[in-house]
Structure formats: C-alpha cells, structure tokens
PDB file of C-alpha atoms in Angstrom:
ATOM      1  CA  MET A 193      82.626 158.886  71.705  1.00 88.00           C
ATOM      2  CA  LYS A 194      83.770 161.967  69.809  1.00 91.00           C
ATOM      3  CA  SER A 195      84.945 164.143  72.682  1.00 93.00           C
ATOM      4  CA  VAL A 196      85.415 164.216  76.446  1.00 95.00           C
ATOM      5  CA  VAL A 197      85.353 167.595  78.169  1.00 95.00           C
ATOM      6  CA  LEU A 198      85.901 168.587  81.771  1.00 95.00           C
ATOM      7  CA  GLU A 199      84.571 172.128  82.044  1.00 95.00           C
ATOM      8  CA  GLU A 200      85.683 174.520  84.813  1.00 96.00           C
ATOM      9  CA  VAL A 201      86.210 171.697  87.291  1.00 96.00           C
ATOM     10  CA  GLY A 202      86.978 172.574  90.884  1.00 96.00           C
ATOM     11  CA  VAL A 203      87.973 170.124  93.625  1.00 95.00           C
ATOM     12  CA  SER A 204      88.607 170.964  97.282  1.00 92.00           C
ATOM     13  CA  PHE A 205      89.821 168.785 100.120  1.00 90.00           C
ATOM     14  CA  GLY A 206      88.937 170.858 103.154  1.00 88.00           C
ATOM     15  CA  LYS A 207      90.834 174.127 102.768  1.00 87.00           C
ATOM     16  CA  LEU A 208      93.086 172.686 100.053  1.00 89.00           C
ATOM     17  CA  LYS A 209      92.008 173.565  96.527  1.00 92.00           C
ATOM     18  CA  ALA A 210      93.301 170.687  94.394  1.00 93.00           C
ATOM     19  CA  LEU A 211      91.740 171.961  91.141  1.00 95.00           C
ATOM     20  CA  ILE A 212      90.629 175.506  90.378  1.00 95.00           C
ATOM     21  CA  ASP A 213      88.303 175.955  87.377  1.00 95.00           C
ATOM     22  CA  VAL A 214      90.273 173.572  85.144  1.00 96.00           C
ATOM     23  CA  SER A 215      88.951 172.863  81.647  1.00 96.00           C
ATOM     24  CA  ILE A 216      90.279 170.257  79.216  1.00 95.00           C
ATOM     25  CA  ARG A 217      88.997 168.807  75.943  1.00 95.00           C
ATOM     26  CA  ALA A 218      90.107 165.460  74.524  1.00 95.00           C
ATOM     27  CA  SER A 219      88.859 164.584  71.046  1.00 95.00           C
ATOM     28  CA  ALA A 220      88.537 161.289  69.186  1.00 95.00           C
ATOM     29  CA  GLY A 221      91.700 160.375  67.304  1.00 95.00           C
ATOM     30  CA  GLU A 222      93.869 162.483  69.620  1.00 95.00           C
ATOM     31  CA  VAL A 223      96.181 161.849  72.560  1.00 96.00           C
ATOM     32  CA  LEU A 224      96.003 164.463  75.329  1.00 96.00           C
ATOM     33  CA  MET A 225      98.953 164.673  77.716  1.00 95.00           C
ATOM     34  CA  LEU A 226      98.624 166.085  81.232  1.00 95.00           C
ATOM     35  CA  ALA A 227     101.879 167.546  82.538  1.00 93.00           C
ATOM     36  CA  GLY A 228     102.841 169.294  85.737  1.00 92.00           C
ATOM     37  CA  PRO A 229     104.920 168.930  88.907  1.00 91.00           C
ATOM     38  CA  ASN A 230     103.887 166.673  91.764  1.00 89.00           C
ATOM     39  CA  GLY A 231     100.775 168.079  93.411  1.00 88.00           C
ATOM     40  CA  ALA A 232      99.741 170.010  90.293  1.00 91.00           C
ATOM     41  CA  GLY A 233      96.373 168.259  90.062  1.00 92.00           C
ATOM     42  CA  LYS A 234      96.965 165.659  87.325  1.00 93.00           C
ATOM     43  CA  SER A 235      95.943 162.658  89.406  1.00 91.00           C
ATOM     44  CA  THR A 236      92.969 164.520  90.876  1.00 93.00           C
ATOM     45  CA  LEU A 237      91.758 165.353  87.365  1.00 94.00           C
ATOM     46  CA  MET A 238      92.015 161.680  86.416  1.00 93.00           C
ATOM     47  CA  ARG A 239      90.155 160.636  89.564  1.00 93.00           C
ATOM     48  CA  VAL A 240      87.330 162.957  88.610  1.00 94.00           C
ATOM     49  CA  LEU A 241      87.074 161.097  85.284  1.00 93.00           C
ATOM     50  CA  LEU A 242      87.167 157.763  87.112  1.00 93.00           C
ATOM     51  CA  GLY A 243      84.420 158.802  89.511  1.00 92.00           C
ATOM     52  CA  LEU A 244      86.755 158.463  92.517  1.00 93.00           C
ATOM     53  CA  VAL A 245      86.574 162.184  93.329  1.00 92.00           C
ATOM     54  CA  ARG A 246      83.426 164.273  93.154  1.00 92.00           C
ATOM     55  CA  PRO A 247      84.118 167.836  91.971  1.00 94.00           C
ATOM     56  CA  SER A 248      82.749 170.767  93.929  1.00 93.00           C
ATOM     57  CA  SER A 249      82.100 172.635  90.685  1.00 94.00           C
ATOM     58  CA  GLY A 250      82.161 172.114  86.935  1.00 94.00           C
ATOM     59  CA  GLN A 251      80.847 169.315  84.766  1.00 94.00           C
ATOM     60  CA  LEU A 252      81.750 166.411  82.485  1.00 95.00           C
ATOM     61  CA  LEU A 253      80.523 166.506  78.897  1.00 94.00           C
ATOM     62  CA  VAL A 254      80.681 163.596  76.467  1.00 94.00           C
ATOM     63  CA  ASP A 255      80.017 164.583  72.867  1.00 93.00           C
ATOM     64  CA  ASP A 256      79.006 168.012  74.247  1.00 91.00           C
ATOM     65  CA  VAL A 257      76.260 166.498  76.437  1.00 92.00           C
ATOM     66  CA  ALA A 258      76.430 166.803  80.254  1.00 93.00           C
ATOM     67  CA  THR A 259      77.195 163.321  81.610  1.00 91.00           C
ATOM     68  CA  GLN A 260      77.440 161.623  84.998  1.00 91.00           C
ATOM     69  CA  VAL A 261      80.368 159.358  85.832  1.00 90.00           C
ATOM     70  CA  ASN A 262      78.040 156.376  86.099  1.00 91.00           C
ATOM     71  CA  HIS A 263      78.255 152.686  85.189  1.00 90.00           C
ATOM     72  CA  ARG A 264      77.476 153.415  81.532  1.00 91.00           C
ATOM     73  CA  PHE A 265      80.326 155.924  81.271  1.00 92.00           C
ATOM     74  CA  LYS A 266      82.794 153.721  83.155  1.00 91.00           C
ATOM     75  CA  ALA A 267      82.009 150.809  80.821  1.00 90.00           C
ATOM     76  CA  GLN A 268      83.624 152.829  78.023  1.00 93.00           C
ATOM     77  CA  LEU A 269      86.761 153.570  80.035  1.00 94.00           C
ATOM     78  CA  GLY A 270      90.072 151.720  80.378  1.00 95.00           C
ATOM     79  CA  TYR A 271      92.520 152.753  83.099  1.00 95.00           C
ATOM     80  CA  LEU A 272      96.204 152.184  83.842  1.00 94.00           C
ATOM     81  CA  PRO A 273      97.130 153.459  87.332  1.00 92.00           C
ATOM     82  CA  GLU A 274     100.544 154.896  88.143  1.00 89.00           C
ATOM     83  CA  ALA A 275     101.389 151.974  90.417  1.00 86.00           C
ATOM     84  CA  VAL A 276      99.913 148.741  89.075  1.00 86.00           C
ATOM     85  CA  ALA A 277      99.220 146.097  91.719  1.00 87.00           C
ATOM     86  CA  PHE A 278      97.838 142.590  91.250  1.00 90.00           C
ATOM     87  CA  SER A 279      97.527 139.530  93.458  1.00 89.00           C
ATOM     88  CA  GLU A 280     101.020 138.055  93.701  1.00 92.00           C
ATOM     89  CA  ASN A 281      99.693 134.490  93.766  1.00 92.00           C
ATOM     90  CA  LEU A 282      97.763 134.709  90.493  1.00 94.00           C
ATOM     91  CA  THR A 283      99.295 134.085  87.088  1.00 95.00           C
ATOM     92  CA  GLY A 284      99.191 136.746  84.418  1.00 93.00           C
ATOM     93  CA  SER A 285      96.521 134.769  82.590  1.00 94.00           C
ATOM     94  CA  GLN A 286      94.408 134.447  85.743  1.00 95.00           C
ATOM     95  CA  VAL A 287      94.604 138.191  86.376  1.00 95.00           C
ATOM     96  CA  LEU A 288      93.395 138.987  82.887  1.00 94.00           C
ATOM     97  CA  ARG A 289      90.660 136.311  82.991  1.00 93.00           C
ATOM     98  CA  PHE A 290      89.406 137.785  86.268  1.00 93.00           C
ATOM     99  CA  PHE A 291      88.977 141.223  84.686  1.00 93.00           C
ATOM    100  CA  ALA A 292      87.533 139.671  81.537  1.00 93.00           C
ATOM    101  CA  GLN A 293      84.867 137.815  83.525  1.00 91.00           C
ATOM    102  CA  ALA A 294      83.996 140.960  85.471  1.00 89.00           C
ATOM    103  CA  ARG A 295      83.555 142.917  82.252  1.00 88.00           C
ATOM    104  CA  GLY A 296      81.956 140.264  80.080  1.00 88.00           C
ATOM    105  CA  VAL A 297      84.907 139.841  77.732  1.00 89.00           C
ATOM    106  CA  ASP A 298      85.341 136.694  75.646  1.00 87.00           C
ATOM    107  CA  ARG A 299      88.227 134.294  76.459  1.00 85.00           C
ATOM    108  CA  LYS A 300      89.601 134.701  72.927  1.00 88.00           C
ATOM    109  CA  ARG A 301      90.102 138.400  73.655  1.00 92.00           C
ATOM    110  CA  VAL A 302      92.174 137.481  76.743  1.00 94.00           C
ATOM    111  CA  ASP A 303      94.537 135.358  74.648  1.00 93.00           C
ATOM    112  CA  ALA A 304      94.755 138.056  71.971  1.00 94.00           C
ATOM    113  CA  VAL A 305      95.607 140.765  74.519  1.00 95.00           C
ATOM    114  CA  LEU A 306      98.252 138.624  76.222  1.00 95.00           C
ATOM    115  CA  GLU A 307      99.869 138.193  72.844  1.00 94.00           C
ATOM    116  CA  ARG A 308      99.437 141.903  72.081  1.00 94.00           C
ATOM    117  CA  VAL A 309     101.443 142.929  75.166  1.00 94.00           C
ATOM    118  CA  GLY A 310     104.052 140.197  74.761  1.00 94.00           C
ATOM    119  CA  LEU A 311     103.100 138.124  77.812  1.00 94.00           C
ATOM    120  CA  THR A 312     101.906 134.890  76.171  1.00 94.00           C
ATOM    121  CA  GLN A 313     105.016 132.965  77.224  1.00 93.00           C
ATOM    122  CA  ALA A 314     104.828 134.346  80.773  1.00 92.00           C
ATOM    123  CA  SER A 315     101.053 134.037  81.129  1.00 92.00           C
ATOM    124  CA  ARG A 316     101.268 130.941  83.371  1.00 93.00           C
ATOM    125  CA  ARG A 317     103.854 132.460  85.700  1.00 93.00           C
ATOM    126  CA  ARG A 318     102.738 133.971  88.990  1.00 95.00           C
ATOM    127  CA  VAL A 319     102.796 137.747  89.144  1.00 93.00           C
ATOM    128  CA  ARG A 320     105.287 137.601  92.040  1.00 93.00           C
ATOM    129  CA  GLY A 321     107.886 136.519  89.466  1.00 93.00           C
ATOM    130  CA  TYR A 322     107.167 139.405  87.090  1.00 93.00           C
ATOM    131  CA  SER A 323     109.599 142.274  86.639  1.00 93.00           C
ATOM    132  CA  ARG A 324     108.344 145.851  86.953  1.00 92.00           C
ATOM    133  CA  GLY A 325     108.177 146.130  83.182  1.00 92.00           C
ATOM    134  CA  MET A 326     106.152 142.917  82.891  1.00 93.00           C
ATOM    135  CA  ARG A 327     103.711 144.184  85.529  1.00 94.00           C
ATOM    136  CA  GLN A 328     103.342 147.399  83.551  1.00 94.00           C
ATOM    137  CA  ARG A 329     102.605 145.363  80.405  1.00 94.00           C
ATOM    138  CA  LEU A 330      99.968 143.420  82.344  1.00 95.00           C
ATOM    139  CA  GLY A 331      98.496 146.744  83.488  1.00 95.00           C
ATOM    140  CA  ILE A 332      98.312 147.894  79.869  1.00 96.00           C
ATOM    141  CA  ALA A 333      96.626 144.590  78.983  1.00 95.00           C
ATOM    142  CA  VAL A 334      93.919 145.198  81.610  1.00 96.00           C
ATOM    143  CA  ALA A 335      93.438 148.779  80.392  1.00 96.00           C
ATOM    144  CA  ILE A 336      92.906 147.808  76.737  1.00 95.00           C
ATOM    145  CA  LEU A 337      91.018 144.561  77.430  1.00 95.00           C
ATOM    146  CA  THR A 338      87.576 145.943  76.547  1.00 94.00           C
ATOM    147  CA  GLU A 339      88.903 148.122  73.689  1.00 95.00           C
ATOM    148  CA  PRO A 340      87.533 151.178  75.536  1.00 95.00           C
ATOM    149  CA  ALA A 341      86.473 154.368  73.799  1.00 95.00           C
ATOM    150  CA  LEU A 342      88.398 156.347  76.449  1.00 96.00           C
ATOM    151  CA  LEU A 343      91.836 155.194  77.589  1.00 96.00           C
ATOM    152  CA  VAL A 344      93.247 156.882  80.712  1.00 96.00           C
ATOM    153  CA  LEU A 345      96.940 156.242  81.425  1.00 96.00           C
ATOM    154  CA  ASP A 346      98.784 157.475  84.522  1.00 94.00           C
ATOM    155  CA  GLU A 347     102.585 157.465  84.040  1.00 93.00           C
ATOM    156  CA  PRO A 348     102.420 154.654  81.454  1.00 94.00           C
ATOM    157  CA  THR A 349     106.162 154.652  80.639  1.00 91.00           C
ATOM    158  CA  GLY A 350     107.213 153.590  84.146  1.00 86.00           C
ATOM    159  CA  GLY A 351     109.401 150.489  84.165  1.00 85.00           C
ATOM    160  CA  LEU A 352     109.186 149.885  80.420  1.00 89.00           C
ATOM    161  CA  ASP A 353     112.289 148.988  78.412  1.00 91.00           C
ATOM    162  CA  GLN A 354     112.615 149.956  74.748  1.00 93.00           C
ATOM    163  CA  GLU A 355     110.515 147.008  73.614  1.00 94.00           C
ATOM    164  CA  GLY A 356     107.856 147.921  76.166  1.00 93.00           C
ATOM    165  CA  LEU A 357     107.882 151.528  75.004  1.00 94.00           C
ATOM    166  CA  GLU A 358     107.347 150.386  71.422  1.00 95.00           C
ATOM    167  CA  LEU A 359     104.318 148.440  72.669  1.00 95.00           C
ATOM    168  CA  LEU A 360     102.973 151.585  74.335  1.00 95.00           C
ATOM    169  CA  TRP A 361     103.540 153.692  71.200  1.00 95.00           C
ATOM    170  CA  SER A 362     101.715 151.094  69.102  1.00 95.00           C
ATOM    171  CA  VAL A 363      98.730 151.161  71.497  1.00 96.00           C
ATOM    172  CA  LEU A 364      98.599 154.965  71.257  1.00 96.00           C
ATOM    173  CA  SER A 365      98.731 154.731  67.454  1.00 95.00           C
ATOM    174  CA  GLU A 366      95.993 152.087  67.414  1.00 95.00           C
ATOM    175  CA  TRP A 367      93.688 154.218  69.574  1.00 95.00           C
ATOM    176  CA  ARG A 368      94.376 157.299  67.476  1.00 94.00           C
ATOM    177  CA  GLU A 369      93.768 155.479  64.173  1.00 94.00           C
ATOM    178  CA  SER A 370      90.520 153.954  65.449  1.00 95.00           C
ATOM    179  CA  GLU A 371      89.223 157.428  66.423  1.00 95.00           C
ATOM    180  CA  ARG A 372      89.202 156.761  70.152  1.00 96.00           C
ATOM    181  CA  VAL A 373      90.280 159.079  72.990  1.00 96.00           C
ATOM    182  CA  VAL A 374      93.465 158.878  75.082  1.00 97.00           C
ATOM    183  CA  ILE A 375      94.296 160.981  78.137  1.00 96.00           C
ATOM    184  CA  MET A 376      97.586 160.340  79.883  1.00 95.00           C
ATOM    185  CA  ALA A 377      99.682 161.935  82.588  1.00 94.00           C
ATOM    186  CA  THR A 378     103.467 161.691  82.426  1.00 90.00           C
ATOM    187  CA  HIS A 379     106.707 163.279  83.561  1.00 88.00           C
ATOM    188  CA  ASP A 380     108.553 161.906  80.511  1.00 86.00           C
ATOM    189  CA  LEU A 381     107.724 164.928  78.356  1.00 87.00           C
ATOM    190  CA  THR A 382     110.554 164.702  75.832  1.00 85.00           C
ATOM    191  CA  LEU A 383     110.040 160.942  75.431  1.00 87.00           C
ATOM    192  CA  VAL A 384     106.296 161.229  74.833  1.00 89.00           C
ATOM    193  CA  GLU A 385     105.844 164.571  73.030  1.00 87.00           C
ATOM    194  CA  ARG A 386     106.017 163.172  69.473  1.00 89.00           C
ATOM    195  CA  ARG A 387     103.178 160.782  70.321  1.00 92.00           C
ATOM    196  CA  VAL A 388     100.683 163.357  71.594  1.00 94.00           C
ATOM    197  CA  ASP A 389      98.439 165.912  69.915  1.00 94.00           C
ATOM    198  CA  CYS A 390      97.661 168.252  72.826  1.00 94.00           C
ATOM    199  CA  VAL A 391      99.369 169.121  76.103  1.00 94.00           C
ATOM    200  CA  CYS A 392      97.665 170.499  79.199  1.00 95.00           C
ATOM    201  CA  VAL A 393     100.135 171.946  81.713  1.00 94.00           C
ATOM    202  CA  LEU A 394      98.886 172.162  85.300  1.00 94.00           C
ATOM    203  CA  ASP A 395     100.456 173.843  88.296  1.00 93.00           C
ATOM    204  CA  ALA A 396      99.052 174.287  91.798  1.00 91.00           C
ATOM    205  CA  GLY A 397      95.628 173.146  90.644  1.00 93.00           C
ATOM    206  CA  ARG A 398      95.367 175.619  87.775  1.00 93.00           C
ATOM    207  CA  ARG A 399      95.641 175.197  84.025  1.00 94.00           C
ATOM    208  CA  VAL A 400      98.786 177.023  82.906  1.00 93.00           C
ATOM    209  CA  ALA A 401      98.641 176.170  79.201  1.00 93.00           C
ATOM    210  CA  PHE A 402      96.721 174.042  76.712  1.00 95.00           C
ATOM    211  CA  ASP A 403      97.933 173.612  73.133  1.00 93.00           C
ATOM    212  CA  SER A 404      99.749 171.328  70.716  1.00 93.00           C
ATOM    213  CA  PRO A 405     103.484 170.775  71.374  1.00 91.00           C
ATOM    214  CA  SER A 406     104.345 173.085  68.452  1.00 88.00           C
ATOM    215  CA  GLY A 407     101.836 175.664  69.700  1.00 91.00           C
ATOM    216  CA  LEU A 408     103.427 175.658  73.144  1.00 91.00           C
ATOM    217  CA  ARG A 409     106.857 176.152  71.586  1.00 89.00           C
ATOM    218  CA  ARG A 410     105.597 179.185  69.685  1.00 87.00           C
ATOM    219  CA  LYS A 411     103.975 180.525  72.828  1.00 88.00           C
ATOM    220  CA  VAL A 412     107.148 180.482  74.934  1.00 89.00           C
ATOM    221  CA  GLY A 413     109.394 181.665  72.077  1.00 85.00           C
ATOM    222  CA  LEU A 414     112.554 179.895  73.229  1.00 87.00           C
ATOM    223  CA  PRO A 415     115.494 180.119  70.810  1.00 87.00           C
ATOM    224  CA  LEU A 416     116.412 177.426  68.307  1.00 88.00           C
ATOM    225  CA  THR A 417     119.854 175.838  68.319  1.00 88.00           C
ATOM    226  CA  VAL A 418     121.686 175.681  64.981  1.00 87.00           C
ATOM    227  CA  THR A 419     124.814 173.545  64.846  1.00 87.00           C
ATOM    228  CA  PHE A 420     127.241 174.184  61.968  1.00 85.00           C
ATOM    229  CA  GLU A 421     129.926 171.652  61.122  1.00 89.00           C
ATOM    230  CA  VAL A 422     132.625 173.885  59.623  1.00 86.00           C
ATOM    231  CA  VAL A 423     135.725 173.280  57.514  1.00 84.00           C
ATOM    232  CA  ASP A 424     138.585 173.479  60.048  1.00 80.00           C
ATOM    233  CA  ASP A 425     140.534 176.396  58.574  1.00 82.00           C
ATOM    234  CA  ARG A 426     137.373 178.535  58.165  1.00 84.00           C
ATOM    235  CA  ILE A 427     135.864 178.294  61.638  1.00 83.00           C
ATOM    236  CA  ASP A 428     137.164 181.749  62.600  1.00 84.00           C
ATOM    237  CA  GLU A 429     135.637 183.237  59.459  1.00 83.00           C
ATOM    238  CA  VAL A 430     132.218 181.683  60.170  1.00 84.00           C
ATOM    239  CA  ALA A 431     132.247 182.681  63.841  1.00 84.00           C
ATOM    240  CA  GLU A 432     133.289 186.249  63.079  1.00 84.00           C
ATOM    241  CA  ARG A 433     130.588 186.654  60.446  1.00 83.00           C
ATOM    242  CA  ILE A 434     127.921 185.499  62.915  1.00 82.00           C
ATOM    243  CA  GLU A 435     129.295 187.795  65.633  1.00 83.00           C
ATOM    244  CA  ARG A 436     129.193 190.775  63.248  1.00 79.00           C
ATOM    245  CA  TRP A 437     125.594 189.877  62.405  1.00 79.00           C
ATOM    246  CA  GLY A 438     124.908 190.403  66.110  1.00 78.00           C
ATOM    247  CA  ARG A 439     121.536 188.677  66.402  1.00 78.00           C
ATOM    248  CA  ALA A 440     122.572 185.352  67.899  1.00 76.00           C
ATOM    249  CA  GLU A 441     124.686 183.857  70.650  1.00 80.00           C
ATOM    250  CA  LEU A 442     127.323 181.362  69.627  1.00 81.00           C
ATOM    251  CA  ASP A 443     129.575 178.760  71.139  1.00 84.00           C
ATOM    252  CA  ARG A 444     132.459 177.134  69.304  1.00 81.00           C
ATOM    253  CA  GLU A 445     134.642 174.076  69.591  1.00 81.00           C
ATOM    254  CA  ASP A 446     136.732 171.956  67.235  1.00 81.00           C
ATOM    255  CA  GLY A 447     135.001 172.089  63.860  1.00 84.00           C
ATOM    256  CA  ILE A 448     131.666 173.138  65.386  1.00 87.00           C
ATOM    257  CA  VAL A 449     129.886 176.470  65.715  1.00 86.00           C
ATOM    258  CA  ARG A 450     126.686 176.250  67.777  1.00 87.00           C
ATOM    259  CA  VAL A 451     124.285 179.193  67.545  1.00 87.00           C
ATOM    260  CA  SER A 452     121.179 180.131  69.579  1.00 87.00           C
ATOM    261  CA  VAL A 453     118.806 182.116  67.403  1.00 84.00           C
ATOM    262  CA  SER A 454     115.171 183.227  67.467  1.00 85.00           C
ATOM    263  CA  THR A 455     112.679 181.607  65.093  1.00 83.00           C
ATOM    264  CA  GLU A 456     112.244 184.933  63.310  1.00 84.00           C
ATOM    265  CA  ASP A 457     115.972 185.229  62.589  1.00 81.00           C
ATOM    266  CA  LEU A 458     116.531 181.638  61.446  1.00 84.00           C
ATOM    267  CA  LEU A 459     116.169 182.316  57.705  1.00 82.00           C
ATOM    268  CA  ASP A 460     118.618 185.232  57.902  1.00 80.00           C
ATOM    269  CA  LEU A 461     121.113 182.907  59.578  1.00 79.00           C
ATOM    270  CA  MET A 462     120.705 180.487  56.679  1.00 79.00           C
ATOM    271  CA  ASP A 463     121.562 183.374  54.334  1.00 78.00           C
ATOM    272  CA  LEU A 464     124.808 183.871  56.228  1.00 75.00           C
ATOM    273  CA  ARG A 465     125.712 180.293  55.472  1.00 72.00           C
ATOM    274  CA  ALA A 466     124.949 180.832  51.785  1.00 77.00           C
ATOM    275  CA  ASN A 467     127.276 183.837  51.766  1.00 80.00           C
ATOM    276  CA  LEU A 468     130.170 181.640  52.879  1.00 81.00           C
ATOM    277  CA  PRO A 469     130.272 178.986  50.138  1.00 83.00           C
ATOM    278  CA  GLY A 470     132.242 175.863  50.965  1.00 82.00           C
ATOM    279  CA  ALA A 471     132.770 176.828  54.617  1.00 83.00           C
ATOM    280  CA  VAL A 472     129.977 174.722  56.132  1.00 84.00           C
ATOM    281  CA  ARG A 473     129.934 170.952  55.751  1.00 83.00           C
ATOM    282  CA  SER A 474     126.498 170.449  57.343  1.00 84.00           C
ATOM    283  CA  LEU A 475     124.038 172.003  59.735  1.00 82.00           C
ATOM    284  CA  ARG A 476     121.366 170.815  62.150  1.00 87.00           C
ATOM    285  CA  VAL A 477     118.461 172.835  63.565  1.00 88.00           C
ATOM    286  CA  GLU A 478     117.075 171.749  66.950  1.00 88.00           C
ATOM    287  CA  GLU A 479     113.922 173.004  68.623  1.00 87.00           C
ATOM    288  CA  PRO A 480     113.947 173.423  72.410  1.00 86.00           C
ATOM    289  CA  GLY A 481     113.004 170.206  74.191  1.00 85.00           C
ATOM    290  CA  MET A 482     109.540 169.900  75.645  1.00 88.00           C
ATOM    291  CA  ASP A 483     111.088 169.832  79.124  1.00 87.00           C
ATOM    292  CA  GLU A 484     112.536 173.316  78.470  1.00 88.00           C
ATOM    293  CA  VAL A 485     109.172 174.542  77.162  1.00 90.00           C
ATOM    294  CA  TYR A 486     107.482 173.063  80.225  1.00 89.00           C
ATOM    295  CA  GLU A 487     109.860 174.815  82.638  1.00 89.00           C
ATOM    296  CA  ALA A 488     109.338 178.125  80.847  1.00 89.00           C
ATOM    297  CA  LEU A 489     105.539 177.737  81.085  1.00 90.00           C
ATOM    298  CA  LEU A 490     105.703 176.955  84.784  1.00 88.00           C
ATOM    299  CA  GLN A 491     107.906 179.989  85.437  1.00 85.00           C
ATOM    300  CA  ARG A 492     105.509 182.252  83.553  1.00 77.00           C
ATOM    301  CA  GLY A 493     102.543 180.738  85.369  1.00 63.00           C
ATOM    302  CA  ALA A 494     104.207 181.382  88.729  1.00 59.00           C
ATOM    303  CA  ALA A 495     105.000 184.956  87.709  1.00 52.00           C
TER     304      ALA A 495
END
C-alpha cells in the first residue's frame, strides 16, 4: 500500500452535513494527523475509512485505484478507537488471543505484541484491574497485531504516561520506517507535531488546511519569539537598540529581553546582537506552537 486517498468525500446525516467535499492523501512512510474541534468531522472521516459510514459523495483510492471498503481492504487495516473497551472478565492475553484467532494470527505474534506494549507481566490479569493507560496499551496491541499496512488511531495519547507515550512514538517510527501508512486524530497537537509529516485541519465538516507542520507555520505567518539572556548592566542598552530598530515587540524582565519578530526580520535582529558585542550571553529562537497555528487557521477558516 503506497497511498490512501479520500477524494471529495461528503457525508450527510439528514440535514446535517458532517463532511463537505473533504480530500486527504496519506502516503507510505508518512504519518497524517487529523486536527479540529469537536464536531469538525475527524471521527466521521475515520468511520468512512472503517466502512462504518457510507459517504454520499466522493471515493476511496488505494494506490490511485478506486477501492471499496470491503473485507480485503479491512484486512490491511488496524484501528485504535478513542475509547477502548474490552470484556472486563477476560485477561489481557485472552483479549489479544481472541483477536488473533479472528484474524488468523499466530500465537507467537500474540506473545511478541504483549511484550512490545509492555503488558507481558500483566497479561494474566483481568482487564477490570487495568488502569486507563494499560487499557490504551492493550488497544494499541490489538491495532498492531496483524502488522497492518494502514494504521488508524483515534486520540491515541489518551491515558498514556511518559513510558506509554514512548511506546506510541516507537510504533509511529516503526510504521514510518517500514513504509506503511498512519492516520491519526488527536487534540494533543503540540505533543504530537514532531512525530507527524502532514496535518489536515478540519472545521465544521470542511478541510481548512492540509500541509506539513512547517508549511502550516509559513502559511499563518505568526511571529517568532527570540529570548535574549543579557548581561545585567546592559539590558537597557539592548532594549533601547531593539526599540529604535522598530520592527519588533519586546518584553523585558531581570536579565531577559523577549522579542516577537517576523520570520523575514529574524536575520536583521541577529545583526543587532552582533552590533552589541559582549552584551548577550545567549539567545533562543522559538517557533509558534502548533496549537497557536491551529487556532489561527480556524479563525481564518471561520472568516
């Protein structure tokens, strides 16, 4: 599977239009993130892929060939729902063996996956005794059990501690390195952005933006933040020089001058530092967070 495309997909529930001509493309070796407020259409888009919702318009293409969401397609798909739920009376091992038997997976793979998600020691405990994070790990285990060509994850970070997040990041890296496809929906934009290749922002059933994280930053043009750590007795000199320059907003506190500047003016600001030798101990340049980019995109989409 080299690519999965949903092309101009529309979904209506009575008079409610849940998706309006939405197109996405997820390629092998990439992670595509779906972002948007509640009700934006993320879950509906995933349900179209899962065959749980039939679109009123548009089509699915796999490797640029029109495809039905049939048994053959679903056999290549692994899914982690937003709210994982398993029989409380089964053990973790029994849950995974049940799915393995249904999908024709060897017992050795079950043991390997339990170890992969860190549940070997808890595999004989009943699910009722699992924490939320352990249930999420078990959900990830079910999703990756068949080593699917397409991995669909709905809010995969929910309930995971730092160790669980590292597991999730390693799964994303494994799928990327093995040239498989990942599509996931999440509200944890800043947490996830360094692990994704493309972002599709949805709002009110429409596609607002589709690009790489860096491409979205360029598109919205939010200012960068430059933090100067300044020698104490020269902070006034640095602040006054920046104010005279007149192309940035600054804030100052003890030993710190913090400047908001456009991308285009960043190099000129660096020149200002060079013109004040010995005044600046260090500096740090920060891009706007993906949550800020996201809010800006939603505001522009609404406008």
